[in-house]
GROMACS .gro file of N, CA and C in nm:
model
  420
    1UNK      N    1   0.080  -0.121   0.000
    1UNK     CA    2   0.000   0.000   0.000
    1UNK      C    3   0.083   0.127   0.000
    2UNK      N    4   0.204   0.116   0.053
    2UNK     CA    5   0.292   0.231   0.060
    2UNK      C    6   0.427   0.197  -0.001
    3UNK      N    7   0.430   0.159  -0.130
    3UNK     CA    8   0.557   0.115  -0.191
    3UNK      C    9   0.654   0.231  -0.207
    4UNK      N   10   0.780   0.198  -0.191
    4UNK     CA   11   0.887   0.296  -0.206
    4UNK      C   12   0.966   0.272  -0.334
    5UNK      N   13   0.986   0.145  -0.368
    5UNK     CA   14   1.071   0.110  -0.481
    5UNK      C   15   0.994   0.020  -0.578
    6UNK      N   16   0.983   0.061  -0.700
    6UNK     CA   17   0.907  -0.014  -0.799
    6UNK      C   18   0.961  -0.152  -0.827
    7UNK      N   19   1.091  -0.172  -0.811
    7UNK     CA   20   1.150  -0.302  -0.843
    7UNK      C   21   1.090  -0.414  -0.757
    8UNK      N   22   1.045  -0.383  -0.639
    8UNK     CA   23   0.986  -0.484  -0.551
    8UNK      C   24   0.847  -0.529  -0.595
    9UNK      N   25   0.777  -0.447  -0.667
    9UNK     CA   26   0.639  -0.478  -0.702
    9UNK      C   27   0.627  -0.596  -0.797
   10UNK      N   28   0.714  -0.606  -0.895
   10UNK     CA   29   0.709  -0.719  -0.986
   10UNK      C   30   0.735  -0.850  -0.914
   11UNK      N   31   0.830  -0.848  -0.821
   11UNK     CA   32   0.860  -0.967  -0.741
   11UNK      C   33   0.740  -1.006  -0.657
   12UNK      N   34   0.679  -0.909  -0.591
   12UNK     CA   35   0.560  -0.938  -0.509
   12UNK      C   36   0.444  -0.989  -0.595
   13UNK      N   37   0.428  -0.934  -0.714
   13UNK     CA   38   0.322  -0.979  -0.802
   13UNK      C   39   0.342  -1.125  -0.843
   14UNK      N   40   0.465  -1.162  -0.874
   14UNK     CA   41   0.494  -1.301  -0.911
   14UNK      C   42   0.472  -1.394  -0.792
   15UNK      N   43   0.509  -1.351  -0.672
   15UNK     CA   44   0.486  -1.432  -0.552
   15UNK      C   45   0.336  -1.449  -0.528
   16UNK      N   46   0.261  -1.342  -0.542
   16UNK     CA   47   0.115  -1.351  -0.525
   16UNK      C   48   0.057  -1.454  -0.621
   17UNK      N   49   0.100  -1.450  -0.745
   17UNK     CA   50   0.053  -1.547  -0.843
   17UNK      C   51   0.089  -1.689  -0.800
   18UNK      N   52   0.210  -1.707  -0.749
   18UNK     CA   53   0.258  -1.840  -0.711
   18UNK      C   54   0.176  -1.902  -0.598
   19UNK      N   55   0.122  -1.819  -0.510
   19UNK     CA   56   0.046  -1.873  -0.395
   19UNK      C   57  -0.105  -1.853  -0.410
   20UNK      N   58  -0.148  -1.801  -0.524
   20UNK     CA   59  -0.292  -1.783  -0.547
   20UNK      C   60  -0.349  -1.661  -0.478
   21UNK      N   61  -0.269  -1.556  -0.464
   21UNK     CA   62  -0.313  -1.434  -0.397
   21UNK      C   63  -0.319  -1.318  -0.497
   22UNK      N   64  -0.370  -1.207  -0.449
   22UNK     CA   65  -0.375  -1.084  -0.528
   22UNK      C   66  -0.283  -0.982  -0.464
   23UNK      N   67  -0.244  -0.882  -0.541
   23UNK     CA   68  -0.161  -0.772  -0.492
   23UNK      C   69  -0.248  -0.647  -0.489
   24UNK      N   70  -0.246  -0.576  -0.376
   24UNK     CA   71  -0.318  -0.449  -0.365
   24UNK      C   72  -0.215  -0.337  -0.364
   25UNK      N   73  -0.234  -0.241  -0.452
   25UNK     CA   74  -0.140  -0.129  -0.465
   25UNK      C   75  -0.218   0.002  -0.479
   26UNK      N   76  -0.156   0.112  -0.436
   26UNK     CA   77  -0.223   0.241  -0.454
   26UNK      C   78  -0.221   0.284  -0.600
   27UNK      N   79  -0.311   0.371  -0.634
   27UNK     CA   80  -0.317   0.425  -0.769
   27UNK      C   81  -0.215   0.538  -0.779
   28UNK      N   82  -0.104   0.508  -0.842
   28UNK     CA   83   0.003   0.605  -0.865
   28UNK      C   84   0.054   0.582  -1.007
   29UNK      N   85   0.088   0.688  -1.081
   29UNK     CA   86   0.131   0.670  -1.220
   29UNK      C   87   0.250   0.576  -1.236
   30UNK      N   88   0.346   0.579  -1.147
   30UNK     CA   89   0.468   0.499  -1.162
   30UNK      C   90   0.446   0.352  -1.128
   31UNK      N   91   0.341   0.320  -1.056
   31UNK     CA   92   0.320   0.181  -1.013
   31UNK      C   93   0.280   0.091  -1.129
   32UNK      N   94   0.195   0.138  -1.217
   32UNK     CA   95   0.155   0.057  -1.333
   32UNK      C   96   0.279   0.023  -1.417
   33UNK      N   97   0.365   0.120  -1.437
   33UNK     CA   98   0.489   0.096  -1.513
   33UNK      C   99   0.579  -0.004  -1.441
   34UNK      N  100   0.591   0.009  -1.310
   34UNK     CA  101   0.675  -0.083  -1.232
   34UNK      C  102   0.621  -0.225  -1.240
   35UNK      N  103   0.490  -0.242  -1.232
   35UNK     CA  104   0.431  -0.375  -1.243
   35UNK      C  105   0.451  -0.432  -1.382
   36UNK      N  106   0.435  -0.349  -1.484
   36UNK     CA  107   0.454  -0.397  -1.621
   36UNK      C  108   0.598  -0.442  -1.645
   37UNK      N  109   0.694  -0.368  -1.593
   37UNK     CA  110   0.835  -0.404  -1.611
   37UNK      C  111   0.870  -0.531  -1.535
   38UNK      N  112   0.817  -0.547  -1.414
   38UNK     CA  113   0.855  -0.661  -1.331
   38UNK      C  114   0.771  -0.785  -1.351
   39UNK      N  115   0.663  -0.774  -1.427
   39UNK     CA  116   0.571  -0.886  -1.442
   39UNK      C  117   0.617  -0.978  -1.555
   40UNK      N  118   0.654  -1.099  -1.519
   40UNK     CA  119   0.695  -1.197  -1.619
   40UNK      C  120   0.589  -1.305  -1.639
   41UNK      N  121   0.470  -1.283  -1.584
   41UNK     CA  122   0.363  -1.382  -1.593
   41UNK      C  123   0.303  -1.383  -1.733
   42UNK      N  124   0.255  -1.497  -1.772
   42UNK     CA  125   0.200  -1.512  -1.908
   42UNK      C  126   0.053  -1.475  -1.918
   43UNK      N  127  -0.014  -1.468  -1.804
   43UNK     CA  128  -0.156  -1.432  -1.803
   43UNK      C  129  -0.177  -1.306  -1.719
   44UNK      N  130  -0.292  -1.243  -1.733
   44UNK     CA  131  -0.320  -1.125  -1.650
   44UNK      C  132  -0.312  -1.161  -1.500
   45UNK      N  133  -0.262  -1.067  -1.424
   45UNK     CA  134  -0.245  -1.088  -1.281
   45UNK      C  135  -0.360  -1.026  -1.203
   46UNK      N  136  -0.378  -1.072  -1.080
   46UNK     CA  137  -0.481  -1.018  -0.992
   46UNK      C  138  -0.423  -0.901  -0.915
   47UNK      N  139  -0.466  -0.781  -0.950
   47UNK     CA  140  -0.419  -0.659  -0.884
   47UNK      C  141  -0.541  -0.578  -0.842
   48UNK      N  142  -0.545  -0.538  -0.715
   48UNK     CA  143  -0.647  -0.447  -0.664
   48UNK      C  144  -0.585  -0.307  -0.663
   49UNK      N  145  -0.648  -0.215  -0.735
   49UNK     CA  146  -0.602  -0.076  -0.737
   49UNK      C  147  -0.678  -0.001  -0.629
   50UNK      N  148  -0.604   0.055  -0.534
   50UNK     CA  149  -0.663   0.113  -0.414
   50UNK      C  150  -0.639   0.264  -0.411
   51UNK      N  151  -0.748   0.341  -0.407
   51UNK     CA  152  -0.736   0.487  -0.400
   51UNK      C  153  -0.706   0.536  -0.258
   52UNK      N  154  -0.765   0.469  -0.161
   52UNK     CA  155  -0.754   0.511  -0.021
   52UNK      C  156  -0.709   0.390   0.062
   53UNK      N  157  -0.578   0.371   0.081
   53UNK     CA  158  -0.531   0.251   0.151
   53UNK      C  159  -0.594   0.228   0.289
   54UNK      N  160  -0.606   0.333   0.369
   54UNK     CA  161  -0.664   0.315   0.503
   54UNK      C  162  -0.811   0.276   0.494
   55UNK      N  163  -0.884   0.341   0.407
   55UNK     CA  164  -1.026   0.307   0.388
   55UNK      C  165  -1.042   0.166   0.335
   56UNK      N  166  -0.955   0.125   0.243
   56UNK     CA  167  -0.960  -0.010   0.187
   56UNK      C  168  -0.933  -0.114   0.294
   57UNK      N  169  -0.831  -0.090   0.377
   57UNK     CA  170  -0.800  -0.185   0.485
   57UNK      C  171  -0.916  -0.196   0.583
   58UNK      N  172  -0.975  -0.084   0.619
   58UNK     CA  173  -1.089  -0.085   0.711
   58UNK      C  174  -1.206  -0.164   0.650
   59UNK      N  175  -1.229  -0.145   0.522
   59UNK     CA  176  -1.337  -0.218   0.455
   59UNK      C  177  -1.309  -0.368   0.450
   60UNK      N  178  -1.183  -0.406   0.427
   60UNK     CA  179  -1.148  -0.548   0.425
   60UNK      C  180  -1.173  -0.611   0.562
   61UNK      N  181  -1.138  -0.539   0.665
   61UNK     CA  182  -1.158  -0.589   0.801
   61UNK      C  183  -1.307  -0.603   0.833
   62UNK      N  184  -1.386  -0.501   0.797
   62UNK     CA  185  -1.532  -0.508   0.819
   62UNK      C  186  -1.594  -0.625   0.744
   63UNK      N  187  -1.537  -0.659   0.628
   63UNK     CA  188  -1.590  -0.768   0.547
   63UNK      C  189  -1.546  -0.905   0.600
   64UNK      N  190  -1.467  -0.908   0.707
   64UNK     CA  191  -1.430  -1.034   0.768
   64UNK      C  192  -1.291  -1.086   0.736
   65UNK      N  193  -1.213  -1.008   0.664
   65UNK     CA  194  -1.075  -1.050   0.635
   65UNK      C  195  -0.989  -1.036   0.760
   66UNK      N  196  -0.892  -1.124   0.772
   66UNK     CA  197  -0.791  -1.114   0.875
   66UNK      C  198  -0.685  -1.019   0.822
   67UNK      N  199  -0.651  -0.915   0.896
   67UNK     CA  200  -0.554  -0.816   0.850
   67UNK      C  201  -0.427  -0.831   0.935
   68UNK      N  202  -0.321  -0.874   0.869
   68UNK     CA  203  -0.194  -0.902   0.936
   68UNK      C  204  -0.087  -0.805   0.887
   69UNK      N  205  -0.016  -0.745   0.980
   69UNK     CA  206   0.094  -0.657   0.945
   69UNK      C  207   0.227  -0.726   0.969
   70UNK      N  208   0.320  -0.705   0.879
   70UNK     CA  209   0.456  -0.756   0.897
   70UNK      C  210   0.533  -0.640   0.958
   71UNK      N  211   0.557  -0.650   1.089
   71UNK     CA  212   0.605  -0.534   1.163
   71UNK      C  213   0.675  -0.576   1.291
   72UNK      N  214   0.777  -0.501   1.329
   72UNK     CA  215   0.839  -0.520   1.460
   72UNK      C  216   0.748  -0.454   1.563
   73UNK      N  217   0.690  -0.534   1.650
   73UNK     CA  218   0.599  -0.483   1.752
   73UNK      C  219   0.608  -0.575   1.874
   74UNK      N  220   0.581  -0.520   1.990
   74UNK     CA  221   0.588  -0.600   2.113
   74UNK      C  222   0.500  -0.724   2.108
   75UNK      N  223   0.383  -0.712   2.049
   75UNK     CA  224   0.287  -0.823   2.046
   75UNK      C  225   0.299  -0.910   1.920
   76UNK      N  226   0.398  -0.884   1.838
   76UNK     CA  227   0.414  -0.960   1.713
   76UNK      C  228   0.450  -1.105   1.741
   77UNK      N  229   0.392  -1.194   1.659
   77UNK     CA  230   0.427  -1.335   1.670
   77UNK      C  231   0.541  -1.364   1.571
   78UNK      N  232   0.628  -1.458   1.605
   78UNK     CA  233   0.735  -1.493   1.511
   78UNK      C  234   0.678  -1.563   1.387
   79UNK      N  235   0.743  -1.544   1.275
   79UNK     CA  236   0.701  -1.607   1.150
   79UNK      C  237   0.680  -1.757   1.166
   80UNK      N  238   0.766  -1.824   1.243
   80UNK     CA  239   0.755  -1.969   1.261
   80UNK      C  240   0.623  -2.009   1.325
   81UNK      N  241   0.561  -1.919   1.403
   81UNK     CA  242   0.434  -1.949   1.470
   81UNK      C  243   0.312  -1.911   1.389
   82UNK      N  244   0.331  -1.853   1.272
   82UNK     CA  245   0.219  -1.812   1.188
   82UNK      C  246   0.156  -1.934   1.123
   83UNK      N  247   0.030  -1.956   1.151
   83UNK     CA  248  -0.043  -2.070   1.093
   83UNK      C  249  -0.091  -2.036   0.953
   84UNK      N  250  -0.111  -2.137   0.869
   84UNK     CA  251  -0.168  -2.110   0.736
   84UNK      C  252  -0.304  -2.040   0.749
   85UNK      N  253  -0.335  -1.957   0.654
   85UNK     CA  254  -0.461  -1.882   0.655
   85UNK      C  255  -0.579  -1.977   0.639
   86UNK      N  256  -0.683  -1.954   0.715
   86UNK     CA  257  -0.806  -2.033   0.707
   86UNK      C  258  -0.922  -1.951   0.652
   87UNK      N  259  -0.897  -1.824   0.631
   87UNK     CA  260  -0.997  -1.734   0.572
   87UNK      C  261  -0.922  -1.626   0.494
   88UNK      N  262  -0.995  -1.543   0.425
   88UNK     CA  263  -0.933  -1.438   0.345
   88UNK      C  264  -0.844  -1.354   0.435
   89UNK      N  265  -0.722  -1.333   0.392
   89UNK     CA  266  -0.623  -1.263   0.473
   89UNK      C  267  -0.556  -1.154   0.391
   90UNK      N  268  -0.543  -1.039   0.451
   90UNK     CA  269  -0.474  -0.926   0.390
   90UNK      C  270  -0.343  -0.907   0.467
   91UNK      N  271  -0.233  -0.905   0.394
   91UNK     CA  272  -0.102  -0.883   0.454
   91UNK      C  273  -0.059  -0.741   0.423
   92UNK      N  274  -0.026  -0.667   0.528
   92UNK     CA  275   0.016  -0.528   0.513
   92UNK      C  276   0.167  -0.521   0.529
   93UNK      N  277   0.232  -0.468   0.427
   93UNK     CA  278   0.377  -0.450   0.428
   93UNK      C  279   0.407  -0.301   0.433
   94UNK      N  280   0.501  -0.263   0.516
   94UNK     CA  281   0.539  -0.123   0.525
   94UNK      C  282   0.668  -0.097   0.452
   95UNK      N  283   0.716   0.023   0.465
   95UNK     CA  284   0.846   0.059   0.409
   95UNK      C  285   0.955  -0.020   0.480
   96UNK      N  286   1.061  -0.050   0.407
   96UNK     CA  287   1.173  -0.121   0.466
   96UNK      C  288   1.238  -0.040   0.577
   97UNK      N  289   1.236   0.090   0.566
   97UNK     CA  290   1.299   0.173   0.669
   97UNK      C  291   1.200   0.230   0.770
   98UNK      N  292   1.078   0.258   0.726
   98UNK     CA  293   0.981   0.326   0.812
   98UNK      C  294   0.875   0.234   0.871
   99UNK      N  295   0.859   0.115   0.817
   99UNK     CA  296   0.756   0.024   0.866
   99UNK      C  297   0.618   0.065   0.817
  100UNK      N  298   0.517   0.009   0.881
  100UNK     CA  299   0.378   0.040   0.848
  100UNK      C  300   0.342   0.173   0.912
  101UNK      N  301   0.276   0.262   0.837
  101UNK     CA  302   0.237   0.390   0.896
  101UNK      C  303   0.153   0.371   1.023
  102UNK      N  304   0.174   0.455   1.120
  102UNK     CA  305   0.107   0.445   1.250
  102UNK      C  306  -0.044   0.437   1.235
  103UNK      N  307  -0.101   0.516   1.146
  103UNK     CA  308  -0.247   0.517   1.130
  103UNK      C  309  -0.299   0.383   1.076
  104UNK      N  310  -0.214   0.307   1.010
  104UNK     CA  311  -0.256   0.176   0.958
  104UNK      C  312  -0.243   0.066   1.062
  105UNK      N  313  -0.155   0.083   1.159
  105UNK     CA  314  -0.137  -0.023   1.259
  105UNK      C  315  -0.263  -0.045   1.342
  106UNK      N  316  -0.345   0.059   1.356
  106UNK     CA  317  -0.471   0.044   1.430
  106UNK      C  318  -0.569  -0.048   1.356
  107UNK      N  319  -0.547  -0.072   1.229
  107UNK     CA  320  -0.635  -0.156   1.149
  107UNK      C  321  -0.589  -0.301   1.142
  108UNK      N  322  -0.477  -0.332   1.208
  108UNK     CA  323  -0.425  -0.469   1.206
  108UNK      C  324  -0.494  -0.555   1.311
  109UNK      N  325  -0.520  -0.680   1.274
  109UNK     CA  326  -0.569  -0.776   1.373
  109UNK      C  327  -0.453  -0.833   1.453
  110UNK      N  328  -0.339  -0.844   1.388
  110UNK     CA  329  -0.218  -0.892   1.455
  110UNK      C  330  -0.096  -0.857   1.372
  111UNK      N  331   0.020  -0.873   1.435
  111UNK     CA  332   0.146  -0.845   1.368
  111UNK      C  333   0.232  -0.970   1.367
  112UNK      N  334   0.310  -0.984   1.262
  112UNK     CA  335   0.404  -1.095   1.247
  112UNK      C  336   0.543  -1.036   1.230
  113UNK      N  337   0.638  -1.097   1.296
  113UNK     CA  338   0.777  -1.052   1.290
  113UNK      C  339   0.862  -1.160   1.225
  114UNK      N  340   0.950  -1.120   1.137
  114UNK     CA  341   1.045  -1.213   1.076
  114UNK      C  342   1.175  -1.200   1.154
  115UNK      N  343   1.209  -1.302   1.234
  115UNK     CA  344   1.330  -1.292   1.316
  115UNK      C  345   1.455  -1.277   1.229
  116UNK      N  346   1.549  -1.199   1.280
  116UNK     CA  347   1.675  -1.175   1.209
  116UNK      C  348   1.790  -1.185   1.308
  117UNK      N  349   1.898  -1.246   1.265
  117UNK     CA  350   2.016  -1.261   1.350
  117UNK      C  351   2.119  -1.153   1.321
  118UNK      N  352   2.125  -1.107   1.199
  118UNK     CA  353   2.225  -1.008   1.158
  118UNK      C  354   2.199  -0.870   1.214
  119UNK      N  355   2.267  -0.773   1.158
  119UNK     CA  356   2.258  -0.637   1.209
  119UNK      C  357   2.150  -0.552   1.143
  120UNK      N  358   2.092  -0.601   1.035
  120UNK     CA  359   1.986  -0.526   0.968
  120UNK      C  360   1.857  -0.528   1.049
  121UNK      N  361   1.774  -0.426   1.028
  121UNK     CA  362   1.647  -0.419   1.099
  121UNK      C  363   1.533  -0.480   1.020
  122UNK      N  364   1.552  -0.495   0.889
  122UNK     CA  365   1.444  -0.551   0.809
  122UNK      C  366   1.500  -0.617   0.684
  123UNK      N  367   1.417  -0.702   0.626
  123UNK     CA  368   1.448  -0.763   0.497
  123UNK      C  369   1.394  -0.673   0.387
  124UNK      N  370   1.437  -0.698   0.266
  124UNK     CA  371   1.377  -0.634   0.150
  124UNK      C  372   1.227  -0.665   0.154
  125UNK      N  373   1.144  -0.568   0.122
  125UNK     CA  374   0.999  -0.585   0.135
  125UNK      C  375   0.945  -0.698   0.047
  126UNK      N  376   1.004  -0.718  -0.069
  126UNK     CA  377   0.958  -0.827  -0.156
  126UNK      C  378   0.994  -0.963  -0.095
  127UNK      N  379   1.108  -0.972  -0.032
  127UNK     CA  380   1.148  -1.097   0.033
  127UNK      C  381   1.057  -1.123   0.153
  128UNK      N  382   1.036  -1.022   0.236
  128UNK     CA  383   0.950  -1.037   0.353
  128UNK      C  384   0.808  -1.077   0.311
  129UNK      N  385   0.754  -1.009   0.212
  129UNK     CA  386   0.619  -1.041   0.164
  129UNK      C  387   0.610  -1.182   0.110
  130UNK      N  388   0.714  -1.226   0.042
  130UNK     CA  389   0.716  -1.362  -0.014
  130UNK      C  390   0.719  -1.467   0.096
  131UNK      N  391   0.799  -1.445   0.199
  131UNK     CA  392   0.803  -1.540   0.311
  131UNK      C  393   0.666  -1.553   0.377
  132UNK      N  394   0.603  -1.442   0.404
  132UNK     CA  395   0.472  -1.442   0.469
  132UNK      C  396   0.368  -1.509   0.379
  133UNK      N  397   0.369  -1.476   0.251
  133UNK     CA  398   0.270  -1.532   0.159
  133UNK      C  399   0.281  -1.684   0.151
  134UNK      N  400   0.402  -1.735   0.140
  134UNK     CA  401   0.420  -1.881   0.134
  134UNK      C  402   0.378  -1.947   0.264
  135UNK      N  403   0.408  -1.883   0.377
  135UNK     CA  404   0.369  -1.941   0.507
  135UNK      C  405   0.217  -1.942   0.521
  136UNK      N  406   0.150  -1.832   0.485
  136UNK     CA  407   0.004  -1.827   0.494
  136UNK      C  408  -0.063  -1.924   0.398
  137UNK      N  409   0.000  -1.948   0.285
  137UNK     CA  410  -0.055  -2.043   0.187
  137UNK      C  411  -0.033  -2.189   0.230
  138UNK      N  412   0.046  -2.209   0.334
  138UNK     CA  413   0.074  -2.344   0.380
  138UNK      C  414   0.173  -2.418   0.293
  139UNK      N  415   0.253  -2.344   0.217
  139UNK     CA  416   0.348  -2.406   0.126
  139UNK      C  417   0.487  -2.423   0.188
  140UNK      N  418   0.510  -2.362   0.303
  140UNK     CA  419   0.634  -2.384   0.380
  140UNK      C  420   0.599  -2.394   0.528
   0.00000   0.00000   0.00000
């Protein structure tokens, strides 16, 4: 919802396709180009174009979706403890440096943390999103 680098979007789109998910992105002129450049899929992809990310997340939650944020938080569960999704699930990814915007964290049902041993504070957003997507799909 808050992409910083277009190169990550094509990777996330391919991962979504691999696990049977859709990608939700804001309506920005550069995003369509980034998806077109990074998309190596042979068929049309499932993309939700979102004008108002906070409103869209709130609507998904009201409709019964589980809204999970990938975020460093005191109450976050480790990735290893994340069970496969049993209902429609929305995964919220934040900036690699800034995380999920504060106003969006209030819309999360829970947070998941990807443990790291090294000195970095976060993984590349496409890598983090791919790990979570595969875990929720029950493929790892």
